[in-house]
Short mmCIF file of C-alpha atoms in Angstrom, two decimals:
data_model
loop_
_atom_site.label_atom_id
_atom_site.label_comp_id
_atom_site.label_asym_id
_atom_site.label_seq_id
_atom_site.Cartn_x
_atom_site.Cartn_y
_atom_site.Cartn_z
CA UNK G 253 3.25 -128.88 26.09
CA UNK G 254 1.90 -126.52 23.45
CA UNK G 255 1.22 -128.11 20.08
CA UNK G 256 3.12 -126.48 17.17
CA UNK G 257 1.02 -124.48 14.73
CA UNK G 258 0.47 -125.70 11.18
CA UNK G 259 1.08 -122.59 9.08
CA UNK G 260 0.25 -124.38 5.82
CA UNK G 261 -3.48 -124.68 6.55
CA UNK G 262 -6.00 -121.85 7.03
CA UNK G 263 -7.17 -121.05 10.55
CA UNK G 264 -10.46 -119.27 11.22
CA UNK G 265 -11.00 -117.18 14.35
CA UNK G 266 -14.51 -116.19 15.37
CA UNK G 267 -15.31 -112.78 16.79
CA UNK G 268 -14.51 -112.52 20.51
CA UNK G 269 -16.46 -109.30 21.13
CA UNK G 270 -19.45 -109.32 23.48
CA UNK G 271 -22.62 -107.71 22.12
CA UNK G 272 -23.88 -106.90 25.61
CA UNK G 273 -20.73 -104.98 26.53
CA UNK G 274 -20.66 -103.14 23.21
CA UNK G 275 -24.28 -101.99 23.41
CA UNK G 276 -23.76 -100.90 27.02
CA UNK G 277 -21.55 -98.10 25.70
CA UNK G 278 -24.66 -96.68 24.00
CA UNK G 279 -26.52 -96.21 27.28
CA UNK G 280 -25.26 -92.61 27.87
CA UNK G 281 -26.43 -91.70 24.36
CA UNK G 282 -29.85 -93.23 24.98
CA UNK G 283 -30.18 -91.43 28.31
CA UNK G 284 -29.50 -88.04 26.69
CA UNK G 285 -31.90 -88.82 23.85
CA UNK G 286 -34.57 -90.05 26.25
CA UNK G 287 -34.32 -86.85 28.29
CA UNK G 288 -34.57 -84.70 25.15
CA UNK G 289 -37.62 -86.66 23.94
CA UNK G 290 -39.24 -86.48 27.37
CA UNK G 291 -38.67 -82.73 27.54
CA UNK G 292 -40.11 -82.11 24.06
CA UNK G 293 -43.18 -84.31 24.60
CA UNK G 294 -43.77 -82.88 28.08
CA UNK G 295 -43.71 -79.34 26.68
CA UNK G 296 -46.14 -80.21 23.88
CA UNK G 297 -48.53 -82.01 26.22
CA UNK G 298 -48.17 -79.20 28.75
CA UNK G 299 -49.46 -76.75 26.15
CA UNK G 300 -52.29 -79.09 25.17
CA UNK G 301 -53.29 -79.91 28.76
CA UNK G 302 -52.12 -76.94 30.85
CA UNK G 303 -54.18 -77.87 33.90
CA UNK G 304 -53.09 -81.52 34.16
CA UNK G 305 -49.35 -81.62 34.81
CA UNK G 306 -49.30 -85.40 35.25
CA UNK G 307 -50.26 -85.93 31.61
CA UNK G 308 -47.21 -84.09 30.31
CA UNK G 309 -44.84 -85.76 32.77
CA UNK G 310 -46.11 -89.31 32.31
CA UNK G 311 -46.67 -88.89 28.57
CA UNK G 312 -43.08 -87.76 28.09
CA UNK G 313 -41.76 -90.74 30.03
CA UNK G 314 -43.88 -93.20 28.05
CA UNK G 315 -42.81 -91.82 24.66
CA UNK G 316 -39.12 -91.63 25.65
CA UNK G 317 -39.14 -95.19 26.96
CA UNK G 318 -41.05 -96.41 23.91
CA UNK G 319 -38.31 -95.04 21.67
CA UNK G 320 -35.11 -95.82 23.60
CA UNK G 321 -35.76 -99.24 25.13
CA UNK G 322 -36.64 -101.03 21.84
CA UNK G 323 -33.66 -99.33 20.19
CA UNK G 324 -31.34 -100.77 22.84
CA UNK G 325 -32.61 -104.32 22.31
CA UNK G 326 -32.63 -104.02 18.50
CA UNK G 327 -28.99 -102.96 18.57
CA UNK G 328 -28.05 -105.86 20.83
CA UNK G 329 -29.75 -108.36 18.51
CA UNK G 330 -28.01 -106.78 15.52
CA UNK G 331 -24.58 -106.98 17.18
CA UNK G 332 -25.12 -110.58 18.27
CA UNK G 333 -25.80 -111.51 14.67
CA UNK G 334 -22.78 -109.57 13.41
CA UNK G 335 -20.39 -110.96 16.01
CA UNK G 336 -21.76 -114.49 15.96
CA UNK G 337 -22.35 -115.07 12.26
CA UNK G 338 -20.52 -112.51 10.13
CA UNK G 339 -17.36 -111.22 11.76
CA UNK G 340 -14.36 -113.53 11.50
CA UNK G 341 -10.64 -113.55 10.76
CA UNK G 342 -8.95 -116.14 8.55
CA UNK G 343 -5.19 -116.69 8.66
CA UNK G 344 -3.75 -118.51 5.65
CA UNK G 345 -0.36 -118.86 3.95
CA UNK G 346 -1.03 -115.86 1.70
CA UNK G 347 -2.11 -113.43 4.40
CA UNK G 348 -5.10 -112.34 6.48
CA UNK G 349 -8.78 -112.13 5.56
CA UNK G 350 -11.13 -110.19 7.82
CA UNK G 351 -14.89 -110.43 7.29
CA UNK G 352 -17.62 -108.29 8.81
CA UNK G 353 -21.21 -107.53 7.84
CA UNK G 354 -20.19 -105.21 4.98
CA UNK G 355 -16.76 -105.97 3.52
CA UNK G 356 -13.90 -108.44 3.41
CA UNK G 357 -10.33 -107.15 3.81
CA UNK G 358 -7.52 -109.13 2.17
CA UNK G 359 -4.03 -108.25 3.42
CA UNK G 360 -0.98 -110.28 2.26
CA UNK G 361 1.69 -110.96 4.89
CA UNK G 362 4.32 -109.22 2.78
CA UNK G 363 2.22 -106.03 2.63
CA UNK G 364 1.92 -105.52 6.40
CA UNK G 365 3.80 -102.31 7.16
CA UNK G 366 3.31 -101.55 10.87
CA UNK G 367 1.15 -101.69 13.99
CA UNK G 368 -0.79 -98.63 15.15
CA UNK G 369 -2.74 -97.86 18.31
CA UNK G 370 -6.02 -96.62 16.88
CA UNK G 371 -9.74 -96.37 17.47
CA UNK G 372 -11.23 -99.64 16.23
CA UNK G 373 -14.81 -98.31 16.15
CA UNK G 374 -16.19 -96.57 13.09
CA UNK G 375 -17.62 -93.07 13.64
CA UNK G 376 -21.42 -92.89 13.91
CA UNK G 377 -23.30 -92.83 10.63
CA UNK G 378 -25.59 -90.10 11.96
CA UNK G 379 -24.90 -87.20 14.30
CA UNK G 380 -27.32 -86.11 17.02
CA UNK G 381 -30.20 -84.15 15.48
CA UNK G 382 -30.71 -81.84 18.45
CA UNK G 383 -30.10 -78.64 16.54
CA UNK G 384 -30.47 -75.62 18.77
CA UNK G 385 -31.00 -77.85 21.79
CA UNK G 386 -28.80 -77.24 24.84
CA UNK G 387 -28.48 -81.03 25.14
CA UNK G 388 -26.66 -81.31 21.82
CA UNK G 389 -23.12 -80.98 23.30
CA UNK G 390 -23.92 -83.71 25.83
CA UNK G 391 -25.35 -85.94 23.10
CA UNK G 392 -22.30 -85.40 20.90
CA UNK G 393 -19.92 -86.19 23.76
CA UNK G 394 -21.84 -89.34 24.68
CA UNK G 395 -21.92 -90.45 21.04
CA UNK G 396 -18.19 -89.88 20.67
CA UNK G 397 -17.50 -91.89 23.83
CA UNK G 398 -19.67 -94.78 22.64
CA UNK G 399 -17.69 -94.97 19.39
CA UNK G 400 -14.22 -94.94 20.93
CA UNK G 401 -12.54 -98.31 21.43
CA UNK G 402 -8.76 -98.07 21.35
CA UNK G 403 -6.56 -101.00 20.37
CA UNK G 404 -3.57 -102.13 18.32
CA UNK G 405 -4.28 -102.56 14.62
CA UNK G 406 -2.36 -104.29 11.85
CA UNK G 407 -1.78 -101.75 9.07
CA UNK G 408 -0.83 -102.63 5.52
CA UNK G 409 -1.69 -102.61 1.84
CA UNK G 410 -4.88 -104.51 1.25
CA UNK G 411 -8.08 -104.82 -0.73
CA UNK G 412 -11.59 -104.09 0.55
CA UNK G 413 -14.35 -105.93 -1.29
CA UNK G 414 -18.03 -105.21 -0.58
CA UNK G 415 -20.12 -108.24 0.34
CA UNK G 416 -23.48 -109.07 -1.30
CA UNK G 417 -26.37 -107.68 0.71
CA UNK G 418 -24.20 -105.27 2.69
CA UNK G 419 -25.88 -102.22 4.20
CA UNK G 420 -25.77 -99.29 1.79
CA UNK G 421 -25.44 -96.93 4.75
CA UNK G 422 -22.40 -98.81 6.05
CA UNK G 423 -20.77 -98.85 2.61
CA UNK G 424 -21.46 -95.12 2.20
CA UNK G 425 -19.69 -94.46 5.50
CA UNK G 426 -16.67 -96.51 4.42
CA UNK G 427 -16.63 -94.68 1.08
CA UNK G 428 -16.53 -91.33 2.89
CA UNK G 429 -13.64 -92.47 5.07
CA UNK G 430 -11.57 -94.08 2.33
CA UNK G 431 -12.53 -92.26 -0.89
CA UNK G 432 -13.70 -95.56 -2.35
CA UNK G 433 -16.72 -96.67 -4.35
CA UNK G 434 -17.77 -99.73 -2.37
CA UNK G 435 -21.43 -98.68 -2.54
CA UNK G 436 -21.40 -99.45 -6.26
CA UNK G 437 -19.70 -102.81 -5.80
CA UNK G 438 -16.15 -101.74 -6.68
CA UNK G 439 -13.25 -103.25 -4.68
CA UNK G 440 -10.87 -100.70 -3.21
CA UNK G 441 -7.13 -100.99 -2.63
CA UNK G 442 -5.49 -98.98 0.12
CA UNK G 443 -2.03 -98.84 1.75
CA UNK G 444 -3.73 -98.13 5.09
CA UNK G 445 -6.07 -101.07 5.57
CA UNK G 446 -6.64 -101.84 9.25
CA UNK G 447 -7.33 -105.14 10.98
CA UNK G 448 -7.80 -105.24 14.76
CA UNK G 449 -6.86 -108.77 15.88
CA UNK G 450 -8.06 -108.21 19.46
CA UNK G 451 -11.61 -108.39 18.09
CA UNK G 452 -10.92 -112.10 17.53
CA UNK G 453 -8.22 -112.91 20.08
CA UNK G 454 -7.81 -110.54 23.07
CA UNK G 455 -4.22 -111.64 23.82
CA UNK G 456 -3.31 -111.97 20.17
CA UNK G 457 0.40 -111.19 20.46
CA UNK G 458 0.90 -114.34 22.54
CA UNK G 459 -1.72 -116.40 20.73
CA UNK G 460 -2.55 -117.70 17.28
CA UNK G 461 -2.31 -114.37 15.44
CA UNK G 462 1.04 -113.57 17.06
CA UNK G 463 2.43 -116.98 16.11
CA UNK G 464 1.43 -116.51 12.47
CA UNK G 465 2.91 -113.02 12.39
CA UNK G 466 6.20 -114.23 13.87
CA UNK G 467 6.29 -117.04 11.32
CA UNK G 468 5.57 -114.99 8.19
CA UNK G 469 6.89 -111.60 9.31
CA UNK G 470 9.74 -112.19 11.78
CA UNK G 471 11.05 -108.72 10.91
CA UNK G 472 8.10 -107.02 12.65
CA UNK G 473 8.19 -106.28 16.37
CA UNK G 474 4.82 -107.05 17.93
CA UNK G 475 3.38 -104.38 20.24
CA UNK G 476 3.14 -104.87 23.99
CA UNK G 477 -0.52 -105.20 24.98
#
């Protein structure tokens, strides 16, 4: 028999995302970048050593691998830290609190307005710098794919507060998206704050998050996952 939930005490949910699966989505981007680097280095070495084709071919491979492979592992380590130590969701009698590596979102139960099926991944901070390169469309498409993760989000009026030590680049990106001033430490209120509960509980409508929503907002119809 399922134990009843105690809605008078805060509940903390840790991030349920897998760093390995997330970073795997970057592989197409890295492949395109590796090919572009290999091509550029091979051309340069081909001009420098026109009579030794192996130097340009092998040199391009070495440089491309030396750039892309460490980047893959650095990103995985970064995501493991974010998911394991920083990203969490707290449910309490006043509402929801969602923490990540940059900001905390506070959303009162009464201010939840709707559920929307949206992309839960932020757009990339930097676009492919392959200007004039025929590989640029492929790089852009791969980058777009790697930053597309669709899911149901809780939308409502909330407050974003920057966390101490947050990445300036990440705060700049959020400022561009929300016309805020998080970079300078100013909290920002918005009627369109988004929290994606599946990041913490994949089957959230039938789990802890769903139970809290039905308790505090019985007027809302939960989406079908």
